[in-house]
Amino acid sequence: MPNVTHALFLRPLLALLLGSLCLHAQPTLQKLWTKHDQFVMEGDPKATKVDPSCSYSFKGKQGQAVRGWDVGLSSAPVVLWWPGGPGSKASPEFISFFFSNPEAIRQISIDPPGTGESAWVPDWKPEDTVDDALTFLKLRGITGPVIVVGGSWGSTMSLLFAQRHPEWVRGAVVAGLWTNTPEEVRRYLDADGTRSGIPGLSYSFKAFTTGRGTACDLHEAIRQGSGGKQLPPAYMRAESLQAGLGPNPRTNLIDTVPKGSTTPVDMTAEPNATIRFAYIESEMMCRGQKGTWKLDRSFPITLGDVPLVVIQGRYDQVCDPEVAREIYRAWPSKRKLYVPFNGGHSFFRGPGKDSMDRAGLVLTIDQKAQLERANRLHFGSSYLYGAAVDCLIHGDEEGKVPAQVAVPASGFN
């Protein structure tokens, strides 16, 4: 089979060549933070409306309906953006939280199974979903490598895409890394893990504890509907408390969830996005607890010249920073950068309204905006994603934006 042999030989060489030609040098930590601070001072972090005409439906690997988004000029650098969760739909509007100029990139994303307008696939395979993303790239006429970006579960999918399709990866930006091992799930969800730092959090779900593991206990309760309407939002609330800016440690923050009437969830017809999220994520966490699906922590040598930026909160209570460091060490390229920031699974934003009211701190609208900007500069912010992407694209050409992205990109209002 000479043709196949030649193809297998040429494929890694092509990937290495494209990685070298398409991107500038890996940014330094100082350069990335300089770009972040520039975005903070220039940007207006509000969700931008995206024209529905940028949404497309296509058939996935299992024959299911998949919704994809293609937002931006066809001539702009392409970024494949992965949502978190799992259980979150693609949200191209949120690109405005990452770039001071969202029109600078062309954003491609898809709704994972059971989210947004993508059909549910029982026992769905993450490998099939990254293959569906590649199908969508090709359907949109994209022929070259792209920058893959994602945080939390989005990091998992970004890294999986890089493993399965290394010749399609121009660079990678990942944050809050997760590989779905039993150890990670235990640290995140079990009573003696990071939940022990939030008073009453684990006790709130005591009614559903069987002793066989928190993730599978919670998924079984959500799947069977035995927590009634209270359990799915409580599940999401618990995650936000672990991911957020620092909950009040003085009192219990979630009411105890009682068992309710059992009405099993039908994922093919369930309209409630909160229930769908809790079902999808807890199911994947249960797989992690049982060791039936996890991300491999090794990478093909064909990524040997592809740059990587890892963004990781130093106090992350959801994703273990040591996992991020291990992925960083395992990435085969020397062109990589580890970016720690003073935050958890999300970015700290300083004191909230209640704390400021108790302290007697009254600010004008302008002062509130200044405080918000100062907090972003101090702790870091979601602009770190955009800064990393921008640095990978432009390298040493600080402040220069290609002429073709200076005009408004299609899809943004």
Coordinates of C-alpha atoms in Angstrom, one line a residue:
M1 CA 0.0 0.0 0.0
P2 CA 2.5 2.7 -1.1
N3 CA 0.0 5.5 -1.3
V4 CA -1.1 5.0 2.3
T5 CA 2.5 4.7 3.5
H6 CA 3.4 8.0 1.8
A7 CA 0.4 9.7 3.3
L8 CA 1.2 8.5 6.8
F9 CA 4.8 9.7 6.3
L10 CA 3.9 13.1 4.8
R11 CA 1.1 13.9 7.3
P12 CA 3.3 14.6 10.3
L13 CA 5.8 16.5 8.2
L14 CA 3.0 18.7 6.8
A15 CA 1.7 19.4 10.3
L16 CA 5.1 20.4 11.5
L17 CA 5.6 22.7 8.5
L18 CA 2.2 24.4 8.9
G19 CA 2.8 24.9 12.6
S20 CA 6.1 26.7 11.8
L21 CA 4.8 28.8 9.0
C22 CA 1.5 30.0 10.4
L23 CA 2.5 31.3 13.9
H24 CA 5.0 33.6 15.3
A25 CA 7.2 32.8 18.3
Q26 CA 5.7 31.7 21.5
P27 CA 4.8 34.8 23.7
T28 CA 6.6 35.5 26.9
L29 CA 4.6 35.7 30.2
Q30 CA 5.3 39.4 30.3
K31 CA 4.1 40.0 26.8
L32 CA 0.9 38.0 27.3
W33 CA 0.0 40.0 30.5
T34 CA 0.8 43.3 28.6
K35 CA -1.7 42.3 26.0
H36 CA -4.2 41.3 28.7
D37 CA -3.9 44.7 30.4
Q38 CA -4.3 46.4 27.0
F39 CA -7.5 44.5 26.4
V40 CA -8.8 45.4 29.9
M41 CA -8.2 49.1 29.4
E42 CA -9.7 49.1 25.9
G43 CA -12.5 46.6 26.1
D44 CA -16.1 46.8 27.1
P45 CA -16.9 43.3 28.5
K46 CA -20.5 43.0 27.5
A47 CA -22.0 40.2 25.5
T48 CA -22.2 41.0 21.8
K49 CA -25.3 40.0 19.8
V50 CA -24.6 37.5 17.0
D51 CA -26.7 37.3 13.9
P52 CA -28.7 34.0 13.8
S53 CA -27.8 33.6 10.2
C54 CA -24.3 32.5 11.4
S55 CA -25.9 29.3 12.7
Y56 CA -25.8 26.2 10.6
S57 CA -27.2 22.6 11.0
F58 CA -25.4 19.6 9.7
K59 CA -25.4 15.8 10.3
G60 CA -23.0 14.4 12.9
K61 CA -21.0 11.2 13.0
Q62 CA -23.9 9.3 14.5
G63 CA -26.4 10.7 12.0
Q64 CA -27.7 13.2 14.5
A65 CA -28.5 16.9 14.0
V66 CA -25.6 19.2 15.1
R67 CA -25.8 23.0 15.3
G68 CA -22.6 24.9 14.4
W69 CA -21.6 28.6 14.5
D70 CA -19.3 30.4 12.0
V71 CA -18.9 34.0 13.1
G72 CA -16.5 36.5 11.5
L73 CA -14.7 37.3 8.3
S74 CA -13.6 34.4 6.2
S75 CA -10.2 36.0 5.9
A76 CA -9.6 36.3 9.7
P77 CA -7.6 33.8 11.7
V78 CA -9.8 30.8 12.6
V79 CA -10.4 29.8 16.3
L80 CA -12.2 26.6 17.2
W81 CA -13.9 27.4 20.5
W82 CA -15.1 24.7 22.8
P83 CA -17.7 25.4 25.5
G84 CA -17.4 24.1 29.1
G85 CA -19.5 21.7 31.0
P86 CA -20.0 19.2 29.5
G87 CA -23.5 20.3 29.2
S88 CA -23.0 23.9 28.0
K89 CA -24.0 24.9 24.5
A90 CA -21.8 27.0 22.2
S91 CA -22.2 30.7 22.9
P92 CA -20.5 32.9 20.3
E93 CA -21.8 36.0 22.0
F94 CA -19.3 35.5 24.8
I95 CA -16.3 36.0 22.5
S96 CA -16.7 39.7 23.5
F97 CA -15.6 38.8 27.0
F98 CA -12.2 37.6 25.6
F99 CA -11.3 40.2 23.0
S100 CA -11.4 43.9 23.1
N101 CA -12.0 43.6 19.3
P102 CA -14.1 40.4 18.7
E103 CA -13.9 41.0 15.0
A104 CA -10.2 40.1 15.0
I105 CA -11.0 36.4 14.7
R106 CA -13.3 34.0 12.9
Q107 CA -14.9 31.9 15.5
I108 CA -16.1 28.3 14.8
S109 CA -18.0 26.3 17.5
I110 CA -20.6 23.6 17.8
D111 CA -23.2 22.6 20.3
P112 CA -22.2 19.3 22.0
P113 CA -24.8 16.5 22.1
G114 CA -27.9 17.4 24.0
T115 CA -27.1 21.2 24.2
G116 CA -28.4 24.1 22.2
E117 CA -29.9 22.7 19.0
S118 CA -27.7 19.6 18.8
A119 CA -29.6 16.3 19.3
W120 CA -28.9 14.1 22.3
V121 CA -26.8 11.0 21.7
P122 CA -27.1 8.4 24.5
D123 CA -23.6 7.3 25.7
W124 CA -22.1 9.9 23.4
K125 CA -18.4 9.7 22.7
P126 CA -16.3 12.9 23.0
E127 CA -14.2 11.5 20.2
D128 CA -17.2 11.6 17.9
T129 CA -17.9 15.2 18.9
V130 CA -14.4 16.4 18.0
D131 CA -14.8 14.6 14.7
D132 CA -18.0 16.4 14.2
A133 CA -16.2 19.7 14.7
L134 CA -13.7 18.8 12.0
T135 CA -16.6 17.9 9.7
F136 CA -18.0 21.4 10.3
L137 CA -14.7 23.1 9.7
K138 CA -14.5 21.3 6.3
L139 CA -18.2 22.2 5.5
R140 CA -17.4 25.8 6.1
G141 CA -14.6 25.7 3.6
I142 CA -11.7 25.8 6.1
T143 CA -8.7 23.9 4.8
G144 CA -5.9 24.8 7.0
P145 CA -5.0 24.4 10.7
V146 CA -6.8 26.4 13.4
I147 CA -6.2 27.6 16.9
V148 CA -8.2 25.5 19.4
V149 CA -9.4 27.2 22.6
G150 CA -11.4 26.0 25.6
G151 CA -11.6 26.2 29.4
S152 CA -12.7 23.5 31.9
W153 CA -14.4 20.8 29.9
G154 CA -13.6 23.0 26.9
S155 CA -9.9 22.3 27.6
T156 CA -10.7 18.5 27.5
M157 CA -12.2 18.8 24.1
S158 CA -9.5 21.1 22.8
L159 CA -6.8 18.6 23.8
L160 CA -8.8 15.7 22.5
F161 CA -9.1 17.5 19.1
A162 CA -5.4 18.0 19.1
Q163 CA -4.7 14.4 19.8
R164 CA -7.0 13.1 17.1
H165 CA -6.4 15.7 14.5
P166 CA -2.9 17.2 15.2
E167 CA -2.5 18.3 11.6
W168 CA -5.5 20.7 12.1
V169 CA -4.0 22.4 15.1
R170 CA -2.2 25.7 14.6
G171 CA -1.9 26.5 18.3
A172 CA -3.8 25.7 21.5
V173 CA -5.0 27.8 24.4
V174 CA -6.5 25.9 27.3
A175 CA -7.6 26.9 30.8
G176 CA -8.7 25.1 34.0
L177 CA -7.6 21.7 32.6
W178 CA -9.7 18.6 33.2
T179 CA -8.9 15.0 32.1
N180 CA -11.8 13.2 33.9
T181 CA -9.8 10.7 36.0
P182 CA -11.3 9.1 39.2
E183 CA -8.8 11.2 41.2
E184 CA -10.0 14.5 39.7
V185 CA -13.7 13.6 40.2
R186 CA -13.1 12.6 43.8
R187 CA -11.2 15.9 44.5
Y188 CA -14.0 17.9 42.9
L189 CA -17.2 16.2 44.1
D190 CA -16.6 14.0 47.1
A191 CA -17.3 15.2 50.7
D192 CA -13.6 15.1 51.7
G193 CA -12.5 16.9 48.6
T194 CA -12.6 20.6 47.9
R195 CA -16.3 20.8 48.8
S196 CA -15.2 20.5 52.4
G197 CA -14.1 24.1 52.2
I198 CA -17.6 25.3 51.7
P199 CA -19.8 24.8 54.8
G200 CA -22.7 22.4 54.3
L201 CA -22.2 21.9 50.6
S202 CA -21.8 18.1 50.7
Y203 CA -24.5 17.7 53.4
S204 CA -27.0 19.4 51.1
F205 CA -26.9 16.2 48.9
K206 CA -26.9 13.7 51.8
A207 CA -30.3 12.2 50.8
F208 CA -28.8 10.8 47.6
T209 CA -25.6 9.3 49.2
T210 CA -25.2 5.6 48.8
G211 CA -21.5 5.3 49.6
R212 CA -20.7 4.2 46.0
G213 CA -19.3 7.6 45.0
T214 CA -20.7 11.1 44.8
A215 CA -20.7 11.6 41.0
C216 CA -22.6 8.4 40.2
D217 CA -25.0 9.0 43.2
L218 CA -25.8 12.5 41.9
H219 CA -26.2 11.3 38.3
E220 CA -28.5 8.5 39.3
A221 CA -30.7 10.9 41.3
I222 CA -30.8 13.4 38.5
R223 CA -31.5 10.7 35.8
Q224 CA -34.3 9.2 37.8
G225 CA -35.7 12.6 38.9
S226 CA -35.6 11.6 42.5
G227 CA -34.5 15.0 43.6
G228 CA -37.5 16.6 42.0
K229 CA -37.1 20.1 40.5
Q230 CA -34.7 21.2 43.2
L231 CA -31.7 18.9 42.5
P232 CA -30.5 20.1 39.0
P233 CA -30.3 23.8 40.0
A234 CA -28.7 22.9 43.3
Y235 CA -26.2 20.8 41.4
M236 CA -25.4 23.8 39.2
R237 CA -25.3 26.2 42.2
A238 CA -22.8 23.9 44.0
E239 CA -20.5 24.0 41.0
S240 CA -20.7 27.8 40.8
L241 CA -19.8 28.0 44.5
Q242 CA -16.7 25.9 43.9
A243 CA -15.8 27.7 40.7
G244 CA -16.7 31.2 41.8
L245 CA -14.9 34.2 43.3
G246 CA -15.0 33.0 47.0
P247 CA -18.3 32.2 48.7
N248 CA -19.1 33.4 52.2
P249 CA -17.7 30.8 54.6
R250 CA -19.9 31.9 57.5
T251 CA -23.0 29.8 56.8
N252 CA -24.4 27.0 54.7
L253 CA -25.0 28.3 51.1
I254 CA -27.3 25.6 49.7
D255 CA -30.5 24.3 51.4
T256 CA -30.6 20.6 51.9
V257 CA -32.2 18.9 48.9
P258 CA -34.9 16.4 49.8
K259 CA -35.9 13.3 47.8
G260 CA -39.0 13.9 45.7
S261 CA -41.3 12.0 43.4
T262 CA -39.4 10.0 40.9
T263 CA -39.9 11.1 37.3
P264 CA -37.0 9.9 35.0
V265 CA -35.5 12.5 32.7
D266 CA -36.1 11.9 28.9
M267 CA -33.1 13.6 27.3
T268 CA -34.6 13.4 23.8
A269 CA -37.5 15.6 24.9
E270 CA -36.4 17.5 28.0
P271 CA -36.8 21.3 27.4
N272 CA -35.2 22.6 30.6
A273 CA -31.6 23.6 30.0
T274 CA -30.6 23.3 33.7
I275 CA -31.8 19.7 33.9
R276 CA -30.0 18.9 30.7
F277 CA -26.8 20.4 31.9
A278 CA -26.9 18.6 35.3
Y279 CA -27.7 15.3 33.5
I280 CA -24.9 15.6 30.9
E281 CA -22.2 16.8 33.3
S282 CA -23.0 14.4 36.1
E283 CA -23.1 11.5 33.6
M284 CA -19.6 12.3 32.4
M285 CA -18.4 12.8 36.0
C286 CA -19.8 9.3 36.8
R287 CA -17.8 7.9 33.8
G288 CA -14.8 9.5 35.3
Q289 CA -15.5 8.1 38.7
K290 CA -15.8 4.6 37.3
G291 CA -12.8 5.1 35.0
T292 CA -14.7 4.4 31.8
W293 CA -13.7 7.6 30.0
K294 CA -10.7 9.8 30.6
L295 CA -8.5 11.9 28.4
D296 CA -5.1 10.5 27.6
R297 CA -2.3 12.7 29.0
S298 CA 0.1 12.0 26.1
F299 CA 0.2 13.7 22.7
P300 CA 1.4 12.9 19.2
I301 CA 4.9 14.0 18.2
T302 CA 3.3 15.8 15.3
L303 CA 2.4 18.5 17.8
G304 CA 6.1 19.0 18.3
D305 CA 6.2 22.5 16.9
V306 CA 2.7 23.6 17.8
P307 CA 2.6 26.3 20.6
L308 CA 0.5 25.8 23.7
V309 CA -0.7 28.3 26.3
V310 CA -2.0 26.9 29.6
I311 CA -4.0 29.3 31.8
Q312 CA -4.6 28.1 35.3
G313 CA -6.1 29.5 38.5
R314 CA -3.8 29.0 41.4
Y315 CA -6.7 28.3 43.8
D316 CA -8.9 26.1 41.5
Q317 CA -11.3 24.0 43.5
V318 CA -12.7 22.2 40.4
C319 CA -9.7 21.4 38.3
D320 CA -6.5 20.4 40.0
P321 CA -3.6 22.8 39.0
E322 CA -1.3 19.7 39.1
V323 CA -3.2 18.3 36.1
A324 CA -2.5 21.5 34.2
R325 CA 1.2 21.2 35.0
E326 CA 1.3 17.6 33.9
I327 CA -0.4 18.4 30.6
Y328 CA 2.1 21.3 30.2
R329 CA 5.0 19.0 30.8
A330 CA 3.6 16.3 28.4
W331 CA 3.0 18.7 25.5
P332 CA 5.7 17.7 23.0
S333 CA 6.5 21.2 21.8
K334 CA 9.1 23.5 23.4
R335 CA 6.9 26.4 22.4
K336 CA 4.7 26.5 25.4
L337 CA 3.8 28.9 28.2
Y338 CA 2.2 28.2 31.6
V339 CA 0.2 31.2 32.9
P340 CA -0.9 31.1 36.6
F341 CA -3.4 33.7 37.7
N342 CA -4.7 34.7 41.1
G343 CA -8.1 33.0 40.9
G344 CA -10.0 29.8 41.2
H345 CA -11.8 27.9 38.5
S346 CA -13.0 31.3 37.3
F347 CA -11.6 34.8 37.8
F348 CA -11.8 36.7 41.1
R349 CA -13.6 40.0 40.8
G350 CA -13.0 41.6 44.2
P351 CA -15.6 42.5 46.8
G352 CA -19.2 42.3 45.9
K353 CA -22.1 44.7 46.6
D354 CA -22.9 43.2 50.1
S355 CA -19.3 43.5 51.3
M356 CA -19.1 47.1 50.0
D357 CA -22.4 48.0 51.6
R358 CA -21.3 46.6 55.0
A359 CA -18.1 48.6 54.7
G360 CA -20.0 51.8 53.8
L361 CA -18.3 52.0 50.4
V362 CA -20.5 54.0 48.1
L363 CA -19.3 54.4 44.5
T364 CA -20.5 56.4 41.5
I365 CA -21.1 54.5 38.2
D366 CA -17.7 55.7 37.0
Q367 CA -16.0 54.6 40.2
K368 CA -17.6 51.1 39.9
A369 CA -16.3 50.8 36.4
Q370 CA -12.8 51.8 37.6
L371 CA -12.9 49.3 40.5
E372 CA -14.0 46.6 38.1
R373 CA -11.1 47.4 35.8
A374 CA -8.7 47.5 38.7
N375 CA -9.8 44.1 39.8
R376 CA -9.3 42.7 36.3
L377 CA -5.8 44.1 36.2
H378 CA -5.0 42.8 39.6
F379 CA -6.5 39.2 39.5
G380 CA -6.5 38.6 35.7
S381 CA -9.6 38.1 33.7
S382 CA -11.2 36.2 30.7
Y383 CA -9.2 38.6 28.5
L384 CA -6.3 36.2 29.2
Y385 CA -7.8 33.8 26.6
G386 CA -8.0 36.5 24.0
A387 CA -4.5 37.8 24.9
A388 CA -3.1 34.4 24.4
V389 CA -4.8 33.9 21.0
D390 CA -3.7 37.4 19.9
C391 CA -0.1 36.8 20.9
L392 CA 0.0 33.4 19.1
I393 CA -1.4 35.1 15.9
H394 CA 0.7 38.3 15.9
G395 CA 3.8 37.4 18.0
D396 CA 6.1 40.4 18.2
E397 CA 3.9 42.6 16.0
E398 CA 2.4 44.3 19.0
G399 CA -0.6 46.5 18.3
K400 CA -0.7 45.5 14.6
V401 CA -4.0 44.1 13.3
P402 CA -4.2 42.7 9.7
A403 CA -6.1 45.1 7.4
Q404 CA -8.7 42.4 6.6
V405 CA -10.0 42.3 10.2
A406 CA -10.1 46.1 10.7
V407 CA -13.6 46.2 9.1
P408 CA -16.7 44.8 11.0
A409 CA -16.9 41.0 10.8
S410 CA -20.1 39.3 9.6
G411 CA -22.3 38.1 12.3
F412 CA -21.7 40.7 15.0
N413 CA -24.2 43.4 15.8

